[in-house]
Amino acid sequence: NAGVTQTPKFQVLKTGQSMTLQCAQDMNHEYMSWYRQDPGMGLRLIHYSVGAGITDQGEVPNGYNVSRSTTEDFPLRLLSAAPSQTSVYFCASSHLREFSYNSPLHFGNGTRLTVT
Amino acid sequence: TQLLEQSPQFLSIQEGENLTVYCNSSSVFSSLQWYRQEPGEGPVLLVTVVTGGEVKKLKRLTFQFGDARKDSSLHITAAQPGDTGLYLCAGVNTGFQKLVFGTGTRLLVSP
């Protein structure tokens, strides 16, 4: 039972390069999301999805694209990387509930991205 | 934008000491979750508090949700080195998409 799997664990990009951060879950969770974590700022929501074919923006969506073609996968794309996107990125999933108090977010172990 | 401020940001204590971490907001939340994160890993849920004034205990950890559902606290009794980590509160609104994380409290417990 792998849970939420993120790849790669580490990545260094140059400004302007593009890349895709991969996220896969094997728990049949409807809800998937991407967060970035920066010192002193907690976790900020980038994009989320409540099911295949449905995505929406979070708090800090600019510079990132997502798609959800299957229940299992939720890749995050950086089209033109900028130094401000240096961060640790977490993918998280959960069963979808109208009221989430009994549905914790399950997180992957993160991708540490550096943009030079 | 809803904000959750945690205090203190950093806490370094000796094994056996007690501590309290605070999570405050000007917004009302349906419920509040607490997560712990260890280096190189994602956060893991510790507890969810739902009702204003609710108190939940998890061994040496005591969680309280404020009466007005705008704030919460985490109290650790007799801290141990295994409690070391980043503690994050997260406010939940109806519609799971609106989970808002706090700024985090980094705890170091030395033997």
GROMACS .gro file of C-alpha atoms in nm:
model
  227
    1ASN     CA    1   0.000   0.000   0.000
    2ALA     CA    2   0.206   0.293  -0.131
    3GLY     CA    3  -0.031   0.580  -0.039
    4VAL     CA    4   0.070   0.904  -0.212
    5THR     CA    5   0.384   0.883  -0.427
    6GLN     CA    6   0.567   1.192  -0.552
    7THR     CA    7   0.850   1.203  -0.803
    8PRO     CA    8   1.116   1.331  -0.824
    9LYS     CA    9   1.233   1.393  -0.466
   10PHE     CA   10   1.475   1.666  -0.572
   11GLN     CA   11   1.500   1.884  -0.883
   12VAL     CA   12   1.713   2.178  -0.992
   13LEU     CA   13   1.591   2.393  -1.280
   14LYS     CA   14   1.720   2.698  -1.455
   15THR     CA   15   1.496   3.000  -1.496
   16GLY     CA   16   1.264   2.950  -1.792
   17GLN     CA   17   1.280   2.571  -1.799
   18SER     CA   18   0.966   2.362  -1.773
   19MET     CA   19   0.899   2.044  -1.582
   20THR     CA   20   0.625   1.824  -1.443
   21LEU     CA   21   0.602   1.707  -1.083
   22GLN     CA   22   0.432   1.369  -1.065
   23CYS     CA   23   0.180   1.258  -0.802
   24ALA     CA   24   0.000   0.925  -0.782
   25GLN     CA   25  -0.224   0.775  -0.514
   26ASP     CA   26  -0.355   0.419  -0.481
   27MET     CA   27  -0.632   0.482  -0.225
   28ASN     CA   28  -0.908   0.565  -0.475
   29HIS     CA   29  -0.933   0.917  -0.331
   30GLU     CA   30  -1.155   1.160  -0.516
   31TYR     CA   31  -0.979   1.470  -0.383
   32MET     CA   32  -0.622   1.555  -0.477
   33SER     CA   33  -0.428   1.876  -0.423
   34TRP     CA   34  -0.091   2.044  -0.456
   35TYR     CA   35   0.065   2.262  -0.185
   36ARG     CA   36   0.388   2.452  -0.165
   37GLN     CA   37   0.569   2.491   0.164
   38ASP     CA   38   0.793   2.788   0.234
   39PRO     CA   39   0.960   2.880   0.568
   40GLY     CA   40   0.729   3.070   0.800
   41MET     CA   41   0.434   3.048   0.561
   42GLY     CA   42   0.295   2.703   0.628
   43LEU     CA   43   0.138   2.520   0.336
   44ARG     CA   44  -0.033   2.715   0.060
   45LEU     CA   45  -0.278   2.553  -0.181
   46ILE     CA   46  -0.183   2.577  -0.549
   47HIS     CA   47  -0.448   2.371  -0.730
   48TYR     CA   48  -0.691   2.099  -0.637
   49SER     CA   49  -0.923   1.845  -0.796
   50VAL     CA   50  -1.241   1.678  -0.672
   51GLY     CA   51  -1.242   1.411  -0.940
   52ALA     CA   52  -1.119   1.310  -1.284
   53GLY     CA   53  -1.168   1.591  -1.533
   54ILE     CA   54  -1.229   1.854  -1.261
   55THR     CA   55  -0.965   2.099  -1.139
   56ASP     CA   56  -0.974   2.436  -0.968
   57GLN     CA   57  -0.737   2.704  -0.846
   58GLY     CA   58  -0.619   2.741  -0.492
   59GLU     CA   59  -0.453   3.032  -0.316
   60VAL     CA   60  -0.135   3.060  -0.530
   61PRO     CA   61  -0.207   2.917  -0.879
   62ASN     CA   62  -0.005   3.154  -1.097
   63GLY     CA   63   0.276   2.982  -1.290
   64TYR     CA   64   0.135   2.633  -1.241
   65ASN     CA   65  -0.096   2.410  -1.445
   66VAL     CA   66  -0.267   2.085  -1.353
   67SER     CA   67  -0.482   1.819  -1.514
   68ARG     CA   68  -0.668   1.516  -1.379
   69SER     CA   69  -0.724   1.257  -1.649
   70THR     CA   70  -0.745   0.964  -1.405
   71THR     CA   71  -0.845   0.922  -1.040
   72GLU     CA   72  -0.493   0.810  -0.952
   73ASP     CA   73  -0.273   1.081  -1.106
   74PHE     CA   74  -0.250   1.457  -1.056
   75PRO     CA   75   0.060   1.608  -1.221
   76LEU     CA   76   0.172   1.966  -1.157
   77ARG     CA   77   0.334   2.151  -1.447
   78LEU     CA   78   0.568   2.449  -1.428
   79LEU     CA   79   0.568   2.602  -1.776
   80SER     CA   80   0.848   2.856  -1.726
   81ALA     CA   81   1.023   2.819  -1.392
   82ALA     CA   82   1.110   3.127  -1.188
   83PRO     CA   83   1.331   3.161  -0.876
   84SER     CA   84   1.016   3.249  -0.678
   85GLN     CA   85   0.898   2.893  -0.738
   86THR     CA   86   1.187   2.752  -0.534
   87SER     CA   87   1.002   2.558  -0.264
   88VAL     CA   88   0.903   2.218  -0.135
   89TYR     CA   89   0.595   2.084  -0.311
   90PHE     CA   90   0.351   1.843  -0.152
   91CYS     CA   91   0.075   1.644  -0.312
   92ALA     CA   92  -0.213   1.537  -0.086
   93SER     CA   93  -0.528   1.332  -0.131
   94SER     CA   94  -0.840   1.238   0.059
   95HIS     CA   95  -1.183   1.092   0.032
   96LEU     CA   96  -1.419   1.370  -0.054
   97ARG     CA   97  -1.671   1.464   0.210
   98GLU     CA   98  -1.897   1.761   0.227
   99PHE     CA   99  -1.776   1.802   0.582
  100SER     CA  100  -1.419   1.687   0.611
  101TYR     CA  101  -1.365   1.640   0.982
  102ASN     CA  102  -1.325   1.264   0.946
  103SER     CA  103  -1.125   1.276   0.623
  104PRO     CA  104  -0.761   1.360   0.683
  105LEU     CA  105  -0.532   1.470   0.405
  106HIS     CA  106  -0.275   1.204   0.313
  107PHE     CA  107   0.049   1.366   0.200
  108GLY     CA  108   0.333   1.247  -0.015
  109ASN     CA  109   0.692   1.302   0.098
  110GLY     CA  110   0.743   1.610  -0.114
  111THR     CA  111   0.956   1.735  -0.403
  112ARG     CA  112   1.228   1.986  -0.322
  113LEU     CA  113   1.261   2.222  -0.618
  114THR     CA  114   1.535   2.479  -0.667
  115VAL     CA  115   1.518   2.729  -0.953
  116THR     CA  116   1.842   2.914  -1.028
  117THR     CA  117  -0.785   3.530   0.244
  118GLN     CA  118  -0.820   3.345   0.572
  119LEU     CA  119  -0.505   3.338   0.784
  120LEU     CA  120  -0.402   3.112   1.069
  121GLU     CA  121  -0.119   3.245   1.282
  122GLN     CA  122   0.071   3.004   1.502
  123SER     CA  123   0.285   3.096   1.800
  124PRO     CA  124   0.553   3.052   1.887
  125GLN     CA  125   0.733   2.996   1.556
  126PHE     CA  126   1.017   2.808   1.723
  127LEU     CA  127   1.039   2.629   2.055
  128SER     CA  128   1.345   2.457   2.197
  129ILE     CA  129   1.294   2.278   2.530
  130GLN     CA  130   1.438   2.004   2.746
  131GLU     CA  131   1.285   1.660   2.782
  132GLY     CA  132   1.019   1.656   3.052
  133GLU     CA  133   0.906   2.017   3.010
  134ASN     CA  134   0.550   2.119   2.924
  135LEU     CA  135   0.459   2.346   2.632
  136THR     CA  136   0.164   2.504   2.457
  137VAL     CA  137   0.131   2.598   2.090
  138TYR     CA  138  -0.135   2.843   1.979
  139CYS     CA  139  -0.326   2.872   1.652
  140ASN     CA  140  -0.525   3.192   1.603
  141SER     CA  141  -0.747   3.338   1.333
  142SER     CA  142  -1.003   3.614   1.289
  143SER     CA  143  -1.212   3.369   1.083
  144VAL     CA  144  -1.454   3.102   1.200
  145PHE     CA  145  -1.387   2.744   1.092
  146SER     CA  146  -1.614   2.441   1.078
  147SER     CA  147  -1.342   2.233   1.236
  148LEU     CA  148  -0.970   2.241   1.294
  149GLN     CA  149  -0.703   1.982   1.233
  150TRP     CA  150  -0.352   1.944   1.377
  151TYR     CA  151  -0.073   1.780   1.180
  152ARG     CA  152   0.287   1.690   1.267
  153GLN     CA  153   0.560   1.691   1.006
  154GLU     CA  154   0.904   1.533   1.039
  155PRO     CA  155   1.203   1.626   0.819
  156GLY     CA  156   1.180   1.489   0.467
  157GLU     CA  157   0.822   1.374   0.509
  158GLY     CA  158   0.473   1.507   0.455
  159PRO     CA  159   0.247   1.616   0.741
  160VAL     CA  160   0.052   1.349   0.927
  161LEU     CA  161  -0.284   1.415   1.091
  162LEU     CA  162  -0.286   1.406   1.473
  163VAL     CA  163  -0.641   1.510   1.553
  164THR     CA  164  -0.951   1.694   1.434
  165VAL     CA  165  -1.159   1.909   1.670
  166VAL     CA  166  -1.510   1.989   1.559
  167THR     CA  167  -1.717   2.151   1.832
  168GLY     CA  168  -1.647   2.489   1.991
  169GLY     CA  169  -1.489   2.429   2.333
  170GLU     CA  170  -1.402   2.070   2.250
  171VAL     CA  171  -1.100   1.914   2.420
  172LYS     CA  172  -0.933   1.601   2.283
  173LYS     CA  173  -0.647   1.408   2.437
  174LEU     CA  174  -0.397   1.194   2.253
  175LYS     CA  175  -0.168   1.043   2.518
  176ARG     CA  176   0.044   1.340   2.637
  177LEU     CA  177  -0.106   1.581   2.380
  178THR     CA  178  -0.416   1.785   2.460
  179PHE     CA  179  -0.597   1.976   2.186
  180GLN     CA  180  -0.860   2.242   2.245
  181PHE     CA  181  -1.089   2.422   2.001
  182GLY     CA  182  -1.191   2.773   2.104
  183ASP     CA  183  -1.553   2.843   2.196
  184ALA     CA  184  -1.593   3.072   1.896
  185ARG     CA  185  -1.418   2.822   1.664
  186LYS     CA  186  -1.156   3.081   1.567
  187ASP     CA  187  -0.860   2.944   1.760
  188SER     CA  188  -0.705   2.629   1.897
  189SER     CA  189  -0.423   2.518   2.121
  190LEU     CA  190  -0.199   2.215   2.155
  191HIS     CA  191  -0.052   2.135   2.495
  192ILE     CA  192   0.220   1.873   2.537
  193THR     CA  193   0.290   1.737   2.882
  194ALA     CA  194   0.635   1.601   2.969
  195ALA     CA  195   0.775   1.646   2.618
  196GLN     CA  196   0.998   1.375   2.476
  197PRO     CA  197   1.257   1.387   2.194
  198GLY     CA  198   1.011   1.192   1.978
  199ASP     CA  199   0.779   1.496   1.988
  200THR     CA  200   1.031   1.694   1.783
  201GLY     CA  201   0.887   1.817   1.455
  202LEU     CA  202   0.686   2.086   1.280
  203TYR     CA  203   0.332   2.125   1.411
  204LEU     CA  204   0.072   2.266   1.174
  205CYS     CA  205  -0.286   2.363   1.242
  206ALA     CA  206  -0.534   2.366   0.956
  207GLY     CA  207  -0.875   2.528   0.949
  208VAL     CA  208  -1.153   2.353   0.765
  209ASN     CA  209  -1.452   2.516   0.606
  210THR     CA  210  -1.753   2.344   0.459
  211GLY     CA  211  -1.631   2.223   0.125
  212PHE     CA  212  -1.308   2.039   0.186
  213GLN     CA  213  -1.131   2.249  -0.076
  214LYS     CA  214  -1.098   2.534   0.171
  215LEU     CA  215  -0.845   2.377   0.407
  216VAL     CA  216  -0.617   2.660   0.530
  217PHE     CA  217  -0.288   2.581   0.700
  218GLY     CA  218  -0.125   2.778   0.976
  219THR     CA  219   0.227   2.918   0.968
  220GLY     CA  220   0.371   2.629   1.170
  221THR     CA  221   0.556   2.581   1.499
  222ARG     CA  222   0.891   2.407   1.493
  223LEU     CA  223   0.955   2.213   1.817
  224LEU     CA  224   1.289   2.072   1.929
  225VAL     CA  225   1.299   1.857   2.239
  226SER     CA  226   1.648   1.781   2.365
  227PRO     CA  227   1.732   1.482   2.588
   0.00000   0.00000   0.00000
